[in-house]
Amino acid sequence: MTQTHTITVEPLGREVQCREDQSILDACLRAGVWLPHSCTHGTCATCKADVVDGEVDHGAASSFALMDYERDEGKLLPCVACPRSDVVIEADIDVDESMPVHPVQDFTGTVVALEEIALQTRRLVVELDRDIAFNAGQYLKFSVPARDGLPVVDRTWSIASPPAETRRLEFHVRNVPGGRGTDGWVFGGLSVGDAVSVSGPYGRFVLKTDDDRPAILVGGGTGLAPLKSMIRHALENDAYAGHLTLYQGGRSREWLYDVEYFQALAAQHPDRFTYRPCLSEETEADCGSDATAYGFGMVTDVIAADHPTLSGSSGYLCGPPPMVEAALKTLMSKRLFPRDIHREDFFNEGDKESGAVRSPLIKRGPRDL
Ligand code: FES
């Protein structure tokens, strides 16, 4: 039988039981003990903490996220470290009082819809076996079944539906050629009626519901998913008092999705929500009579032209790392403070192999697709 050890989390003084084949983060999140985390696979360093006492196996910690000298100094990444004795860790626990902590649980689900929504992009809808509690912006881990001699692997996708919908969850999945979870599964055989195993909720990229400032939300590709959850939560449940403006960036119209949905939402809530879809590789002439619906150029150029200043606002950025980095710089140039900008970078499997890095500008971590 797998041995179990006691993990003491300081400065909380909380104790949790953790198996030798379980990560310390997993044990803590399942016990309702919040530790900061983002990627949950050892590449972003968001969860980095100190080992005060005891022995751990560092597991799949990337050498980018946990340098050799840091291991020697007694650091660990709880998302991939497993105990080899009773362990005391000390973590930088930035508890956000407005964010309820929902313990991670395992669920079984059934695929109830799978549809093409844009180029190389699918909407996946899963009905869970029981209710799940999560915060708008969080994500789930899917177990991608073993195939062709390859083992089961985990892949993560953000929940695009709001927390009020506790059984039927929506996800947006972009295909990654050769990707185990995408090309090899969601785009390679997964069908309506199939059973799926998921766990969650994970992540700290969440709508700050105690805020009432205007918020700028910037989504590229399937980075729209957590923002859609936040916007629906804000508007349908009166969960956010400030005005929300969504900038959705894509190369051309065939890469954007849910445009009509957000246009209708903006028409329904003109005082609370503004929608700006942006096209970087199409022009007004390409769009003809549709042109008035779009901003043209990089999403950051459209934001810069729309706002002389963003002082007093907050920002939520999600998508490919170059877009997130560019949007971060734009928001900061418009007088938004780094502490008011929340970000989630979507890295694909290839990015992970090359060593995901954190932004030098702000303390937030990347996540895989
Ligand atoms: Fe642990 Fe990213 S390295 S959450």
Short mmCIF file of C-alpha atoms and ligand atoms in Angstrom, two decimals:
data_model
loop_
_atom_site.label_atom_id
_atom_site.label_comp_id
_atom_site.label_asym_id
_atom_site.label_seq_id
_atom_site.Cartn_x
_atom_site.Cartn_y
_atom_site.Cartn_z
CA MET A 1 0.00 0.00 0.00
CA THR A 2 1.23 3.50 -0.82
CA GLN A 3 2.57 5.23 2.27
CA THR A 4 0.96 8.43 3.52
CA HIS A 5 2.72 11.36 5.22
CA THR A 6 1.60 14.44 7.09
CA ILE A 7 2.17 17.79 5.41
CA THR A 8 2.15 20.83 7.68
CA VAL A 9 1.49 24.07 5.80
CA GLU A 10 2.92 27.18 7.42
CA PRO A 11 2.09 29.93 8.23
CA LEU A 12 -1.44 28.45 8.35
CA GLY A 13 -0.47 25.63 10.73
CA ARG A 14 -2.81 23.31 8.75
CA GLU A 15 -2.04 19.60 8.45
CA VAL A 16 -3.06 17.42 5.51
CA GLN A 17 -2.40 13.79 4.66
CA CYS A 18 -0.54 13.15 1.40
CA ARG A 19 0.31 9.84 -0.30
CA GLU A 20 3.82 9.25 -1.64
CA ASP A 21 2.39 9.14 -5.19
CA GLN A 22 0.41 12.37 -4.76
CA SER A 23 1.63 15.93 -5.19
CA ILE A 24 1.61 18.12 -2.09
CA LEU A 25 -0.50 20.70 -3.96
CA ASP A 26 -3.08 18.07 -4.88
CA ALA A 27 -3.37 16.90 -1.28
CA CYS A 28 -3.75 20.47 -0.03
CA LEU A 29 -6.34 21.53 -2.63
CA ARG A 30 -8.40 18.39 -2.02
CA ALA A 31 -8.34 19.16 1.71
CA GLY A 32 -9.51 22.74 1.08
CA VAL A 33 -6.13 24.26 1.98
CA TRP A 34 -5.42 26.92 -0.63
CA LEU A 35 -1.89 27.20 -2.03
CA PRO A 36 -1.07 29.57 -4.90
CA HIS A 37 -0.80 27.71 -8.22
CA SER A 38 -1.30 28.17 -11.91
CA CYS A 39 0.07 25.53 -14.32
CA THR A 40 0.02 22.55 -11.89
CA HIS A 41 2.76 20.77 -13.86
CA GLY A 42 6.00 22.30 -12.59
CA THR A 43 6.77 24.95 -15.19
CA CYS A 44 5.46 28.32 -13.97
CA ALA A 45 6.94 28.57 -10.43
CA THR A 46 3.76 30.20 -9.08
CA CYS A 47 3.54 27.59 -6.32
CA LYS A 48 7.20 27.77 -5.22
CA ALA A 49 7.56 27.29 -1.45
CA ASP A 50 10.18 26.39 1.19
CA VAL A 51 10.76 22.99 2.73
CA VAL A 52 11.21 23.74 6.41
CA ASP A 53 11.56 20.09 7.41
CA GLY A 54 11.35 16.67 5.77
CA GLU A 55 12.20 14.99 2.47
CA VAL A 56 10.47 15.39 -0.89
CA ASP A 57 10.84 13.97 -4.39
CA HIS A 58 10.87 16.99 -6.73
CA GLY A 59 9.11 15.04 -9.48
CA ALA A 60 8.78 16.74 -12.87
CA ALA A 61 9.85 20.22 -11.68
CA SER A 62 11.23 22.07 -14.70
CA SER A 63 14.79 23.29 -14.30
CA PHE A 64 13.52 26.69 -15.50
CA ALA A 65 10.99 26.93 -12.67
CA LEU A 66 13.14 25.38 -9.93
CA MET A 67 16.85 25.97 -10.41
CA ASP A 68 19.40 23.54 -9.00
CA TYR A 69 20.58 26.04 -6.41
CA GLU A 70 16.98 26.56 -5.27
CA ARG A 71 16.62 22.81 -4.67
CA ASP A 72 19.83 23.00 -2.65
CA GLU A 73 18.38 25.92 -0.68
CA GLY A 74 15.31 23.84 0.22
CA LYS A 75 12.73 25.16 -2.25
CA LEU A 76 10.07 22.96 -3.82
CA LEU A 77 7.22 23.13 -6.32
CA PRO A 78 4.28 21.61 -4.42
CA CYS A 79 2.38 20.94 -7.67
CA VAL A 80 4.88 18.22 -8.64
CA ALA A 81 6.70 17.43 -5.37
CA CYS A 82 5.70 14.27 -3.47
CA PRO A 83 6.58 13.57 0.17
CA ARG A 84 9.13 10.98 1.27
CA SER A 85 8.60 11.69 4.97
CA ASP A 86 6.42 13.98 7.06
CA VAL A 87 7.08 17.46 5.62
CA VAL A 88 6.71 21.03 6.83
CA ILE A 89 6.46 23.64 4.08
CA GLU A 90 6.20 27.40 4.25
CA ALA A 91 4.27 29.04 1.43
CA ASP A 92 3.61 32.61 0.39
CA ILE A 93 -0.14 32.34 0.75
CA ASP A 94 -1.77 35.36 -0.81
CA VAL A 95 -5.30 34.48 0.22
CA ASP A 96 -7.88 36.51 -1.65
CA GLU A 97 -10.70 36.95 0.83
CA SER A 98 -13.24 37.47 -1.95
CA MET A 99 -12.45 34.11 -3.54
CA PRO A 100 -14.19 31.07 -2.03
CA VAL A 101 -11.90 28.03 -1.82
CA HIS A 102 -13.60 25.06 -3.46
CA PRO A 103 -11.79 21.80 -2.70
CA VAL A 104 -10.59 19.85 -5.74
CA GLN A 105 -12.66 16.73 -6.42
CA ASP A 106 -12.82 14.01 -9.05
CA PHE A 107 -15.83 13.82 -11.37
CA THR A 108 -17.09 11.64 -14.16
CA GLY A 109 -18.80 13.36 -17.05
CA THR A 110 -20.44 12.66 -20.38
CA VAL A 111 -19.76 14.59 -23.56
CA VAL A 112 -23.12 16.12 -24.55
CA ALA A 113 -21.94 18.43 -27.35
CA LEU A 114 -18.84 18.77 -29.50
CA GLU A 115 -18.97 21.29 -32.33
CA GLU A 116 -16.68 23.27 -34.63
CA ILE A 117 -16.89 26.95 -33.70
CA ALA A 118 -13.91 28.47 -35.52
CA LEU A 119 -10.87 27.34 -37.46
CA GLN A 120 -9.22 24.48 -35.54
CA THR A 121 -11.45 25.25 -32.56
CA ARG A 122 -14.17 23.18 -30.92
CA ARG A 123 -16.74 23.77 -28.21
CA LEU A 124 -16.88 20.82 -25.82
CA VAL A 125 -19.82 20.53 -23.43
CA VAL A 126 -19.67 18.02 -20.60
CA GLU A 127 -22.44 16.99 -18.22
CA LEU A 128 -20.98 16.00 -14.83
CA ASP A 129 -22.24 13.19 -12.62
CA ARG A 130 -22.87 15.69 -9.79
CA ASP A 131 -22.63 19.41 -9.02
CA ILE A 132 -19.29 21.21 -9.00
CA ALA A 133 -18.49 24.50 -7.26
CA PHE A 134 -15.90 26.77 -8.90
CA ASN A 135 -14.97 30.41 -9.36
CA ALA A 136 -15.46 32.11 -12.74
CA GLY A 137 -12.13 31.81 -14.55
CA GLN A 138 -10.94 28.49 -13.08
CA TYR A 139 -10.12 25.34 -15.02
CA LEU A 140 -10.49 21.55 -14.92
CA LYS A 141 -8.00 18.79 -15.57
CA PHE A 142 -9.09 16.11 -18.05
CA SER A 143 -7.62 12.60 -18.06
CA VAL A 144 -6.71 11.88 -21.66
CA PRO A 145 -7.05 8.10 -22.09
CA ALA A 146 -4.07 5.85 -22.85
CA ARG A 147 -3.65 5.28 -26.57
CA ASP A 148 -1.23 3.50 -28.93
CA GLY A 149 0.90 2.37 -25.99
CA LEU A 150 1.06 5.90 -24.54
CA PRO A 151 -0.02 6.37 -20.91
CA VAL A 152 -2.90 8.43 -19.54
CA VAL A 153 -1.98 12.13 -19.40
CA ASP A 154 -3.67 15.21 -17.94
CA ARG A 155 -4.69 18.23 -20.02
CA THR A 156 -6.32 21.37 -18.69
CA TRP A 157 -9.08 23.52 -20.18
CA SER A 158 -10.75 26.59 -18.72
CA ILE A 159 -14.44 26.48 -17.93
CA ALA A 160 -16.34 28.88 -20.22
CA SER A 161 -19.72 28.55 -18.51
CA PRO A 162 -20.63 30.43 -15.30
CA PRO A 163 -20.48 28.95 -11.77
CA ALA A 164 -24.30 28.97 -11.56
CA GLU A 165 -24.32 26.14 -14.12
CA THR A 166 -23.02 23.44 -11.82
CA ARG A 167 -23.46 20.32 -13.97
CA ARG A 168 -23.21 21.29 -17.61
CA LEU A 169 -19.80 22.79 -18.33
CA GLU A 170 -18.54 24.39 -21.54
CA PHE A 171 -14.91 24.35 -22.76
CA HIS A 172 -13.18 25.78 -25.85
CA VAL A 173 -10.39 23.69 -27.32
CA ARG A 174 -7.89 24.80 -29.96
CA ASN A 175 -6.20 22.02 -31.93
CA VAL A 176 -2.46 21.59 -31.54
CA PRO A 177 -1.06 19.42 -34.38
CA GLY A 178 0.36 16.27 -32.79
CA GLY A 179 -1.03 17.20 -29.34
CA ARG A 180 -2.13 14.22 -27.23
CA GLY A 181 -5.15 15.98 -25.74
CA THR A 182 -6.22 17.90 -28.86
CA ASP A 183 -5.18 16.28 -32.18
CA GLY A 184 -5.13 12.87 -30.53
CA TRP A 185 -8.35 13.15 -28.55
CA VAL A 186 -10.78 16.11 -28.72
CA PHE A 187 -10.08 16.40 -32.49
CA GLY A 188 -9.21 12.74 -32.91
CA GLY A 189 -12.00 10.46 -31.81
CA LEU A 190 -13.82 11.96 -28.84
CA SER A 191 -17.58 11.82 -29.50
CA VAL A 192 -20.90 12.83 -27.98
CA GLY A 193 -21.88 10.18 -25.43
CA ASP A 194 -18.29 9.37 -24.40
CA ALA A 195 -17.42 9.32 -20.70
CA VAL A 196 -14.66 11.62 -19.42
CA SER A 197 -12.80 11.85 -16.12
CA VAL A 198 -12.04 15.30 -14.79
CA SER A 199 -10.83 16.92 -11.59
CA GLY A 200 -10.93 20.45 -10.30
CA PRO A 201 -11.42 23.31 -9.92
CA TYR A 202 -7.89 24.69 -10.28
CA GLY A 203 -6.33 28.09 -10.84
CA ARG A 204 -6.36 31.60 -9.47
CA PHE A 205 -7.22 33.55 -12.62
CA VAL A 206 -10.65 34.50 -11.30
CA LEU A 207 -13.02 37.43 -11.45
CA LYS A 208 -12.49 39.63 -8.37
CA THR A 209 -16.11 39.99 -7.38
CA ASP A 210 -15.39 42.47 -4.58
CA ASP A 211 -14.11 44.99 -7.16
CA ASP A 212 -16.30 47.64 -8.79
CA ARG A 213 -13.87 49.30 -11.17
CA PRO A 214 -14.25 49.18 -14.95
CA ALA A 215 -12.52 46.03 -16.20
CA ILE A 216 -10.79 45.47 -19.54
CA LEU A 217 -10.84 41.80 -20.56
CA VAL A 218 -8.57 40.73 -23.41
CA GLY A 219 -8.86 37.27 -24.95
CA GLY A 220 -6.93 35.70 -27.82
CA GLY A 221 -7.89 32.33 -29.31
CA THR A 222 -9.46 30.04 -26.71
CA GLY A 223 -8.26 32.48 -24.06
CA LEU A 224 -11.82 33.71 -24.45
CA ALA A 225 -13.10 30.77 -22.38
CA PRO A 226 -12.43 31.95 -18.80
CA LEU A 227 -13.44 35.49 -19.78
CA LYS A 228 -16.79 34.20 -21.06
CA SER A 229 -17.35 32.52 -17.70
CA MET A 230 -16.51 35.77 -15.89
CA ILE A 231 -18.72 37.93 -18.12
CA ARG A 232 -21.71 35.60 -17.85
CA HIS A 233 -21.22 35.36 -14.08
CA ALA A 234 -21.03 39.16 -13.79
CA LEU A 235 -24.08 39.88 -15.92
CA GLU A 236 -26.37 36.96 -15.12
CA ASN A 237 -25.75 36.90 -11.37
CA ASP A 238 -24.94 40.56 -10.71
CA ALA A 239 -21.56 39.35 -9.51
CA TYR A 240 -19.54 42.40 -10.58
CA ALA A 241 -20.50 46.04 -10.15
CA GLY A 242 -18.11 47.63 -12.67
CA HIS A 243 -18.45 47.97 -16.44
CA LEU A 244 -16.81 45.19 -18.45
CA THR A 245 -15.23 45.65 -21.87
CA LEU A 246 -14.22 42.55 -23.79
CA TYR A 247 -11.56 42.74 -26.51
CA GLN A 248 -11.47 39.53 -28.53
CA GLY A 249 -8.49 39.27 -30.85
CA GLY A 250 -8.11 37.06 -33.92
CA ARG A 251 -6.35 37.10 -37.27
CA SER A 252 -9.54 36.96 -39.32
CA ARG A 253 -13.26 36.36 -38.85
CA GLU A 254 -12.86 32.61 -39.31
CA TRP A 255 -10.70 32.49 -36.17
CA LEU A 256 -13.25 34.31 -33.99
CA TYR A 257 -16.24 32.62 -32.40
CA ASP A 258 -19.27 33.56 -30.29
CA VAL A 259 -19.25 37.02 -31.92
CA GLU A 260 -23.03 37.14 -32.30
CA TYR A 261 -23.46 35.88 -28.75
CA PHE A 262 -21.39 38.73 -27.30
CA GLN A 263 -22.99 41.30 -29.63
CA ALA A 264 -26.40 40.28 -28.29
CA LEU A 265 -25.11 40.45 -24.71
CA ALA A 266 -23.78 43.97 -25.29
CA ALA A 267 -27.12 45.04 -26.79
CA GLN A 268 -28.92 43.59 -23.77
CA HIS A 269 -26.61 45.25 -21.19
CA PRO A 270 -25.40 48.51 -22.81
CA ASP A 271 -24.55 50.12 -19.45
CA ARG A 272 -22.60 47.15 -18.15
CA PHE A 273 -20.88 45.45 -21.08
CA THR A 274 -19.04 46.55 -24.23
CA TYR A 275 -17.76 44.14 -26.86
CA ARG A 276 -14.89 44.81 -29.30
CA PRO A 277 -13.92 41.96 -31.64
CA CYS A 278 -10.62 42.82 -33.38
CA LEU A 279 -9.08 41.52 -36.61
CA SER A 280 -5.34 41.76 -37.19
CA GLU A 281 -5.15 40.40 -40.75
CA GLU A 282 -8.38 41.60 -42.32
CA THR A 283 -9.25 45.13 -43.34
CA GLU A 284 -12.43 47.14 -43.47
CA ALA A 285 -12.56 46.46 -47.20
CA ASP A 286 -12.36 42.68 -46.56
CA CYS A 287 -15.33 42.87 -44.20
CA GLY A 288 -17.59 45.03 -46.39
CA SER A 289 -20.92 45.72 -44.71
CA ASP A 290 -19.72 43.81 -41.61
CA ALA A 291 -16.88 46.28 -41.03
CA THR A 292 -18.60 48.40 -38.40
CA ALA A 293 -18.73 45.39 -36.06
CA TYR A 294 -14.94 45.13 -35.79
CA GLY A 295 -11.83 46.93 -34.69
CA PHE A 296 -8.92 46.55 -37.11
CA GLY A 297 -5.28 45.92 -36.24
CA MET A 298 -3.67 44.19 -33.30
CA VAL A 299 -5.99 44.03 -30.30
CA THR A 300 -3.49 46.15 -28.38
CA ASP A 301 -3.64 48.89 -31.03
CA VAL A 302 -7.43 48.97 -30.79
CA ILE A 303 -7.28 49.20 -26.97
CA ALA A 304 -4.71 51.99 -27.19
CA ALA A 305 -6.87 53.95 -29.66
CA ASP A 306 -10.05 53.47 -27.59
CA HIS A 307 -8.63 54.70 -24.27
CA PRO A 308 -6.50 57.80 -23.63
CA THR A 309 -5.99 56.36 -20.13
CA LEU A 310 -7.08 53.28 -18.17
CA SER A 311 -6.22 54.73 -14.80
CA GLY A 312 -8.65 53.37 -12.19
CA SER A 313 -9.46 50.19 -14.19
CA SER A 314 -8.46 46.57 -13.80
CA GLY A 315 -7.39 44.08 -16.47
CA TYR A 316 -7.88 40.39 -17.22
CA LEU A 317 -5.67 38.94 -19.97
CA CYS A 318 -5.83 35.42 -21.35
CA GLY A 319 -4.42 33.80 -24.47
CA PRO A 320 -1.14 33.03 -26.21
CA PRO A 321 1.86 34.40 -24.27
CA PRO A 322 2.94 36.98 -26.92
CA MET A 323 -0.57 38.49 -26.96
CA VAL A 324 -0.77 38.50 -23.17
CA GLU A 325 2.66 40.14 -22.91
CA ALA A 326 1.76 42.80 -25.49
CA ALA A 327 -1.58 43.51 -23.80
CA LEU A 328 0.16 43.80 -20.44
CA LYS A 329 2.53 46.44 -21.81
CA THR A 330 -0.36 48.33 -23.42
CA LEU A 331 -2.41 48.38 -20.21
CA MET A 332 0.61 49.51 -18.19
CA SER A 333 1.31 52.27 -20.71
CA LYS A 334 -2.28 53.41 -20.12
CA ARG A 335 -1.57 53.76 -16.38
CA LEU A 336 -2.84 50.49 -15.06
CA PHE A 337 -0.78 49.12 -12.17
CA PRO A 338 0.68 45.59 -12.45
CA ARG A 339 -1.16 44.60 -9.27
CA ASP A 340 -4.47 45.34 -11.04
CA ILE A 341 -3.72 43.19 -14.08
CA HIS A 342 -4.59 39.49 -13.88
CA ARG A 343 -3.28 37.17 -16.54
CA GLU A 344 -3.33 33.59 -17.69
CA ASP A 345 -1.00 32.46 -20.47
CA PHE A 346 -2.09 29.46 -22.50
CA PHE A 347 0.91 27.36 -23.43
CA ASN A 348 0.55 24.37 -25.73
CA GLU A 349 2.47 21.12 -25.44
CA GLY A 350 5.32 22.34 -27.67
CA ASP A 351 5.79 25.47 -25.60
CA LYS A 352 6.10 23.34 -22.48
CA GLU A 353 8.93 21.32 -23.93
CA SER A 354 10.89 24.45 -24.75
CA GLY A 355 10.56 25.65 -21.14
CA ALA A 356 7.70 27.93 -20.24
CA VAL A 357 8.87 31.20 -18.72
CA ARG A 358 7.20 33.75 -16.56
CA SER A 359 6.75 37.32 -17.51
CA PRO A 360 9.50 39.55 -16.17
CA LEU A 361 6.84 42.23 -15.73
CA ILE A 362 4.31 40.68 -13.41
CA LYS A 363 3.98 37.80 -10.97
CA ARG A 364 1.57 35.48 -12.72
CA GLY A 365 2.06 32.01 -14.08
CA PRO A 366 1.41 30.23 -17.34
CA ARG A 367 -0.87 27.25 -17.88
CA ASP A 368 -0.87 24.53 -20.42
CA LEU A 369 -3.53 23.64 -22.93
FE1 FES B 1 3.56 24.74 -9.61
FE2 FES B 1 3.10 26.08 -11.87
S1 FES B 1 5.00 25.29 -11.10
S2 FES B 1 1.72 25.66 -10.27
#
